XYZ file of N, CA and C in Angstrom:
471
model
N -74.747 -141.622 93.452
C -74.879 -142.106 94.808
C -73.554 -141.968 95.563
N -72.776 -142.463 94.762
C -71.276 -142.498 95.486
C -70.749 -140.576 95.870
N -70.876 -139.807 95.157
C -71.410 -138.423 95.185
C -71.980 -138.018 96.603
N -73.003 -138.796 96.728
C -73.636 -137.868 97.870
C -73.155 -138.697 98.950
N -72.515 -139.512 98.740
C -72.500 -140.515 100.170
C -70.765 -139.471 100.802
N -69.920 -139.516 98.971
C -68.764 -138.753 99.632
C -68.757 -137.169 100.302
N -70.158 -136.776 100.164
C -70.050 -135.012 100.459
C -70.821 -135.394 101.863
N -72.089 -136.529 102.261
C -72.033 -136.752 103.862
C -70.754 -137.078 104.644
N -69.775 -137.951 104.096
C -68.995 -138.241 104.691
C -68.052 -136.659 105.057
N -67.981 -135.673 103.985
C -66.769 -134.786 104.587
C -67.752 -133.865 104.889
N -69.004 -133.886 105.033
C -69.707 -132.641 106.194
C -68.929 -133.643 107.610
N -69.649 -134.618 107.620
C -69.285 -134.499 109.175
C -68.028 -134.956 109.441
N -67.306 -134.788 108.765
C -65.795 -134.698 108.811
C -65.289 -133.738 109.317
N -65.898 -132.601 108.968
C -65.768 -131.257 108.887
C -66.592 -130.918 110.373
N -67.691 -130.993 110.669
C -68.494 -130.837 111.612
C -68.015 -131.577 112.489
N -67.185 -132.198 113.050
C -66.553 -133.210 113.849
C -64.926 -132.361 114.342
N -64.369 -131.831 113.321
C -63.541 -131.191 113.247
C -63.574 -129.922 113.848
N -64.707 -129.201 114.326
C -65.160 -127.876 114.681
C -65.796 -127.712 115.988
N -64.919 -128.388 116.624
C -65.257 -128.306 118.260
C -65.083 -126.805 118.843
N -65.685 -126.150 119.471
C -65.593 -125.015 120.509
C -64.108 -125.460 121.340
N -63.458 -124.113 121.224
C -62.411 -124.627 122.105
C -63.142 -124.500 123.761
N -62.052 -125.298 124.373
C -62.670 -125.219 125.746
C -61.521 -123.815 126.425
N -60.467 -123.376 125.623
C -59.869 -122.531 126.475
C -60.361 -121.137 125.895
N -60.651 -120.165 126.991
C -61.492 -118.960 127.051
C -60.117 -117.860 127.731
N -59.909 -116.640 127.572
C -59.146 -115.595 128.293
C -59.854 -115.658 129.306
N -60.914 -115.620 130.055
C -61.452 -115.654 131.298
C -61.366 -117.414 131.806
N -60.368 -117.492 133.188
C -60.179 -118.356 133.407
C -61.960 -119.373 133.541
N -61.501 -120.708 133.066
C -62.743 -122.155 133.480
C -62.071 -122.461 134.860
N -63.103 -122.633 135.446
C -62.737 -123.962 136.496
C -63.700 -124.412 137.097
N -63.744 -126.042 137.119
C -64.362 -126.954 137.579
C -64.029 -127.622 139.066
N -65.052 -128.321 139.505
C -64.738 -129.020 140.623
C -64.748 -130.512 140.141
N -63.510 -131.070 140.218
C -63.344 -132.551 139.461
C -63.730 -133.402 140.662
N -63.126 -133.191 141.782
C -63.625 -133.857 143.046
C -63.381 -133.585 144.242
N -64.215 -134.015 145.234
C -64.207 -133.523 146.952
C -63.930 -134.972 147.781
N -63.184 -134.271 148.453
C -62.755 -135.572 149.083
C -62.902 -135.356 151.052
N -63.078 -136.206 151.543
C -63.316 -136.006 152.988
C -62.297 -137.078 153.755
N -62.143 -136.854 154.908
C -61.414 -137.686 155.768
C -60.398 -137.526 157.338
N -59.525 -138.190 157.794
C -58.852 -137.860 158.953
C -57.837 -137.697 158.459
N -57.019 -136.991 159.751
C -55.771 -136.782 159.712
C -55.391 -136.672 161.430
N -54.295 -137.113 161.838
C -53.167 -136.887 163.029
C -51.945 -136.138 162.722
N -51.879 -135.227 163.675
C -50.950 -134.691 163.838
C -50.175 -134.442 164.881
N -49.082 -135.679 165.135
C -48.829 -135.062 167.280
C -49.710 -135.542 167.640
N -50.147 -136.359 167.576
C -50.894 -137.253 168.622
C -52.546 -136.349 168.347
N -52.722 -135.828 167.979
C -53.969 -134.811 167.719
C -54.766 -135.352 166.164
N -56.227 -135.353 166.538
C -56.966 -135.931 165.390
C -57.787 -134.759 164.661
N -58.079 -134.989 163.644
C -58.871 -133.863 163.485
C -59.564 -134.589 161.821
N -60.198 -133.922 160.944
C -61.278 -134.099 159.782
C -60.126 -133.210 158.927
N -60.622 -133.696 157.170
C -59.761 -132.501 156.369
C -60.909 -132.680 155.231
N -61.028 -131.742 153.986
C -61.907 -131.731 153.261
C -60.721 -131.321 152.347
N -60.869 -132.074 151.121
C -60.141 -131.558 149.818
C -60.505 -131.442 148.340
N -61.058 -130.785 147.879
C -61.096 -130.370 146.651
C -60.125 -130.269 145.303
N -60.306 -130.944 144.524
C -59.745 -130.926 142.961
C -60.413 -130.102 142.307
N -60.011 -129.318 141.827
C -60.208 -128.284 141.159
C -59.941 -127.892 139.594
N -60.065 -128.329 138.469
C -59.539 -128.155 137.132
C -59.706 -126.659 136.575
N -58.809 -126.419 136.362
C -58.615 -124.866 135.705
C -57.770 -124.734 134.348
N -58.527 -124.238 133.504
C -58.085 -123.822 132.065
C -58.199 -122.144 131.786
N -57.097 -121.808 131.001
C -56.903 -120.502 130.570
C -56.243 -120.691 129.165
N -56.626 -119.839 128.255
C -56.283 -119.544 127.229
C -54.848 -119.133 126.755
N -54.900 -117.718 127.518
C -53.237 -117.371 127.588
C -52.287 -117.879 128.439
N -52.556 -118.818 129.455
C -51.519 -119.527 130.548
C -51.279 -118.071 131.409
N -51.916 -117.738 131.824
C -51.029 -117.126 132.981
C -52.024 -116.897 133.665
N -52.545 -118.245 134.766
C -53.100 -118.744 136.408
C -51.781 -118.876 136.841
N -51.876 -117.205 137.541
C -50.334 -117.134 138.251
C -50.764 -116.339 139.332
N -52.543 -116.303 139.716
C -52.950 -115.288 140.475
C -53.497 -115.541 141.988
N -54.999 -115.846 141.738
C -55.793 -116.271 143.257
C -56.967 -116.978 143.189
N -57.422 -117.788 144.029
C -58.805 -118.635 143.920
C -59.534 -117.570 145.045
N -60.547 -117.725 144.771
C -61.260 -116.797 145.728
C -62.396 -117.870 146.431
N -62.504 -117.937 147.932
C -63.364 -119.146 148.000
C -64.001 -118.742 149.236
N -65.695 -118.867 149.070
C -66.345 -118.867 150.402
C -67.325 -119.797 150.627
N -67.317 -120.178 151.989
C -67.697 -120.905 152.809
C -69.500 -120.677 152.985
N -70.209 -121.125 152.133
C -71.557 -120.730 152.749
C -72.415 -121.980 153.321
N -73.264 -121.155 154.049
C -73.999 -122.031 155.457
C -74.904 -122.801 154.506
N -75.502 -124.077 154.539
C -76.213 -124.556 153.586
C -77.170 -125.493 154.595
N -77.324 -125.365 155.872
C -78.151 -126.195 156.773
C -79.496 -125.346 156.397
N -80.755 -126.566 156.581
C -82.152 -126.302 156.491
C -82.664 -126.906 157.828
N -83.140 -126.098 158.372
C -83.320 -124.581 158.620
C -82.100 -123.919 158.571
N -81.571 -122.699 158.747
C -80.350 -121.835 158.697
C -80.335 -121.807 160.035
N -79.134 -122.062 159.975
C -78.364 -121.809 161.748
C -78.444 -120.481 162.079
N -78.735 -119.803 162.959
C -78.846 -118.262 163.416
C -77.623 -117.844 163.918
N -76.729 -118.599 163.782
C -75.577 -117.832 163.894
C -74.655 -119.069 162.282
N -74.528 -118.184 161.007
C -74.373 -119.250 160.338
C -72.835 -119.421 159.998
N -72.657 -120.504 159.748
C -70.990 -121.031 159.643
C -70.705 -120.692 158.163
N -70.199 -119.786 158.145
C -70.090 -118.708 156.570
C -68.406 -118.418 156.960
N -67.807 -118.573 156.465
C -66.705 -117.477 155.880
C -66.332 -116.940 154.328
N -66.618 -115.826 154.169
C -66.810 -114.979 153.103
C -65.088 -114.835 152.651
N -64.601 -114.635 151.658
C -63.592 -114.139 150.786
C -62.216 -114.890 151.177
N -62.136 -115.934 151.554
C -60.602 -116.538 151.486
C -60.017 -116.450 150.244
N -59.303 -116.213 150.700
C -57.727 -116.267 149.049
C -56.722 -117.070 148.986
N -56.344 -117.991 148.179
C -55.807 -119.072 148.032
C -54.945 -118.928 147.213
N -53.724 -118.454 146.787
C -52.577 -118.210 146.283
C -52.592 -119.461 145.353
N -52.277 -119.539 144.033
C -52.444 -120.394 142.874
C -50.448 -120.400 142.656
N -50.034 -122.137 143.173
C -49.224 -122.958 143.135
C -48.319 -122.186 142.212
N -46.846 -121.773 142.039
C -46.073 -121.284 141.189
C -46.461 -122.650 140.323
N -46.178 -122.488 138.714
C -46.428 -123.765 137.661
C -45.858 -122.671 136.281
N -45.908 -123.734 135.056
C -44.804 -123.210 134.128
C -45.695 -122.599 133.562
N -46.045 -121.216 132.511
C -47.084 -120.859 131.558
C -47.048 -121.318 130.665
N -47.886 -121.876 130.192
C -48.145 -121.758 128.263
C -49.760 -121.560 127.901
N -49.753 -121.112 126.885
C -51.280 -120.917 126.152
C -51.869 -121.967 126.102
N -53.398 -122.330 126.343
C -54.150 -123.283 126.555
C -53.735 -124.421 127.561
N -54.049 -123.606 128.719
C -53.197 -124.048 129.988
C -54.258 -124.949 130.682
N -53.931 -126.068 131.318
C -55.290 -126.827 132.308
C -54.368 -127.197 133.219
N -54.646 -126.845 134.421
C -53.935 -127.313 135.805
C -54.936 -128.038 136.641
N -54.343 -128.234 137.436
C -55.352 -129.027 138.816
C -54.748 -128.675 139.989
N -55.649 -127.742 140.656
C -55.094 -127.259 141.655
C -55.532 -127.755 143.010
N -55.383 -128.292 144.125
C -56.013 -129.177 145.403
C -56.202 -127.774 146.245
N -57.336 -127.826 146.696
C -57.800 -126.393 148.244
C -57.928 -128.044 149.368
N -57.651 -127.361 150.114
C -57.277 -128.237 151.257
C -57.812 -127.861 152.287
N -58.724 -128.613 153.292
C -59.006 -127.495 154.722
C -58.917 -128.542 155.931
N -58.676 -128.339 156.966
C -58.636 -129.367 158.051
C -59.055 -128.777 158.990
N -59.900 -129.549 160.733
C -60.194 -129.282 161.238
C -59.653 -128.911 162.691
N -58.276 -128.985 161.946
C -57.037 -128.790 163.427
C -55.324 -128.139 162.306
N -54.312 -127.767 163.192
C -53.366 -126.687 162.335
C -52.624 -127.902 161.718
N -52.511 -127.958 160.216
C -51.952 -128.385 159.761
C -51.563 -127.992 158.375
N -49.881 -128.044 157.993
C -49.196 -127.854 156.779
C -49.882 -127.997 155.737
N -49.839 -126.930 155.015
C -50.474 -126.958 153.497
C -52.397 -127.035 153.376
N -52.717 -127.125 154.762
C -54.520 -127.261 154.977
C -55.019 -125.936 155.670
N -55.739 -124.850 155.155
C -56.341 -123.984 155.679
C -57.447 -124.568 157.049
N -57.486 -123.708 158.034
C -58.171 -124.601 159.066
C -59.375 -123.647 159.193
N -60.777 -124.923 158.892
C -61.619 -124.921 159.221
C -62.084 -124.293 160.751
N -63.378 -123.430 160.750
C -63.530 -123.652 162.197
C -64.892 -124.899 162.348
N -65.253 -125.053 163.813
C -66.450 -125.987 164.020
C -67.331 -125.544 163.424
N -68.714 -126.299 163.935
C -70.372 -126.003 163.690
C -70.331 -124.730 164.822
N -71.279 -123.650 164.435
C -71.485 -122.291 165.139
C -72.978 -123.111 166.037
N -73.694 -124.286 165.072
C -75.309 -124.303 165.423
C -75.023 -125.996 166.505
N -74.234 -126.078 167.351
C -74.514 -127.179 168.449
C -75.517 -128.053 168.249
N -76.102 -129.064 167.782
C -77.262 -129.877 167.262
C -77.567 -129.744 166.624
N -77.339 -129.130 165.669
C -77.640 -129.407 163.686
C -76.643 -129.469 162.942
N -76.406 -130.283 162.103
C -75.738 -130.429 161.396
C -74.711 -129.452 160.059
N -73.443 -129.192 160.445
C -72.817 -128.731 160.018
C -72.593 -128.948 158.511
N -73.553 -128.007 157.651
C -73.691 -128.496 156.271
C -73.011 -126.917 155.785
N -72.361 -127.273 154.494
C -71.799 -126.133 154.084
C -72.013 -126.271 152.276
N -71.643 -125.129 151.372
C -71.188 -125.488 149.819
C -70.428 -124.085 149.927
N -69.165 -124.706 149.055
C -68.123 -124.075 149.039
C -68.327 -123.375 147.391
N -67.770 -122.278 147.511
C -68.054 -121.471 146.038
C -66.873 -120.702 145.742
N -66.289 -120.984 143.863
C -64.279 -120.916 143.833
C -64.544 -119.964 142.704
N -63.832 -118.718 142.525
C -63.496 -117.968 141.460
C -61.968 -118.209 141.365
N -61.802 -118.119 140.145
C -60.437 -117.803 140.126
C -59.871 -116.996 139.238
N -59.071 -115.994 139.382
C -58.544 -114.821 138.993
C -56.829 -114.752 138.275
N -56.854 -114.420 137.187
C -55.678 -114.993 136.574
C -54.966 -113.182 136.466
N -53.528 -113.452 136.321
C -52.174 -112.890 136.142
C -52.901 -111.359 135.759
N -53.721 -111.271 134.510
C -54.233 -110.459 133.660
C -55.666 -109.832 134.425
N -56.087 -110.220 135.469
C -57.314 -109.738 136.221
C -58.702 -110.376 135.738
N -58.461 -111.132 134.397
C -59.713 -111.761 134.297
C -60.146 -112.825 135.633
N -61.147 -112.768 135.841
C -62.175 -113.756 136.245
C -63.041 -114.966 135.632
N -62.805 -116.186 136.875
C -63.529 -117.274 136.703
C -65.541 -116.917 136.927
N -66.048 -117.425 135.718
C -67.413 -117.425 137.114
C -67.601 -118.138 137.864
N -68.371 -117.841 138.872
C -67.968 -118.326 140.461
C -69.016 -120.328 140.245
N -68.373 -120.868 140.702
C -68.614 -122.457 140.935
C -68.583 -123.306 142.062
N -69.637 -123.658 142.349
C -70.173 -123.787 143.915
C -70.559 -125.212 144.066
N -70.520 -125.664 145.015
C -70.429 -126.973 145.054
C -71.507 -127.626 145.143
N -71.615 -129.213 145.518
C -73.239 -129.354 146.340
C -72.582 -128.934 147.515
N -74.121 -129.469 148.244
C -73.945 -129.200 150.048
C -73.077 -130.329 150.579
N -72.194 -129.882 151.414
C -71.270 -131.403 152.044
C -71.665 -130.534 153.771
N -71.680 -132.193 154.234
C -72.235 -132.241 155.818
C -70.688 -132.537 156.258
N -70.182 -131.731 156.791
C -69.321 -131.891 158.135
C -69.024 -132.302 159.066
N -68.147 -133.228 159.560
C -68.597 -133.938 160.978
C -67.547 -133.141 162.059
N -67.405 -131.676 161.599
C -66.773 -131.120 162.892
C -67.302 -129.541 163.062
């Protein structure tokens, strides 16, 4: 008895021990969280949207680009839709090492401000400015993230 109880105990000793790594040569990245809110600048108000972003690489070198577009996500579709296709987001100088996880912030605001890519308005005047944002990211070596898209977030500009 004592026998079989000690060979369950070191299977899942063993099976416990044999996790999948989470770092891959093709960069991961997640959306950890979205964040919404105001900002002033100069007497000027405006909305900002910010994203956390978690990114892991195997060999450490996210020394490259996020790739991020803007798609229209209102029901019905706006006929003229609030899309911007292929922004590039330059990935923060940071130190390399193998089995790398960073957190990188995309930033957007609805007026010019430091360090926040600027949003434009709603294209559709009386419907609601709904969007989901979708992030590749592309490391040192040319591998690729697969692409990770958000829910829908409503806009109030």
């Amino acid at each position: 008895m004592k026998a079989k109880l000690l060979f369950l105990f070191v299977t899942a000793a063993l099976l416990a021990g044999c996790k999948k790594s989470k770092y891959t040569t093709e960069p991961q990245v997640e959306i950890k969280s979205v964040k919404t809110g105001n900002i002033t600048i100069a007497g000027n108000q405006g909305k900002i949207l910010e994203f956390d972003l978690t990114v892991t690489d195997k060999e450490g070198d996210l020394q490259d680009t996020i790739y991020i577009d803007k798609l229209d996500a209102a029901t019905p579709p706006c006929s003229t839709p609030n899309e911007l296709i292929g922004l590039e987001y330059k990935i923060p100088d940071h130190p390399s090492e193998a089995n790398q996880k960073i957190t990188i912030k995309v930033r957007f605001a609805s007026i010019t401000a430091l360090n926040y890519a600027t949003l434009p308005g709603n294209n559709c005047p009386g419907s609601p400015h709904i969007s989901r944002f979708s992030f590749v990211v592309k490391d040192k070596d040319g591998n690729r993230s697969e692409k990770v898209t958000s829910d829908a977030i409503t806009l109030d500009f």
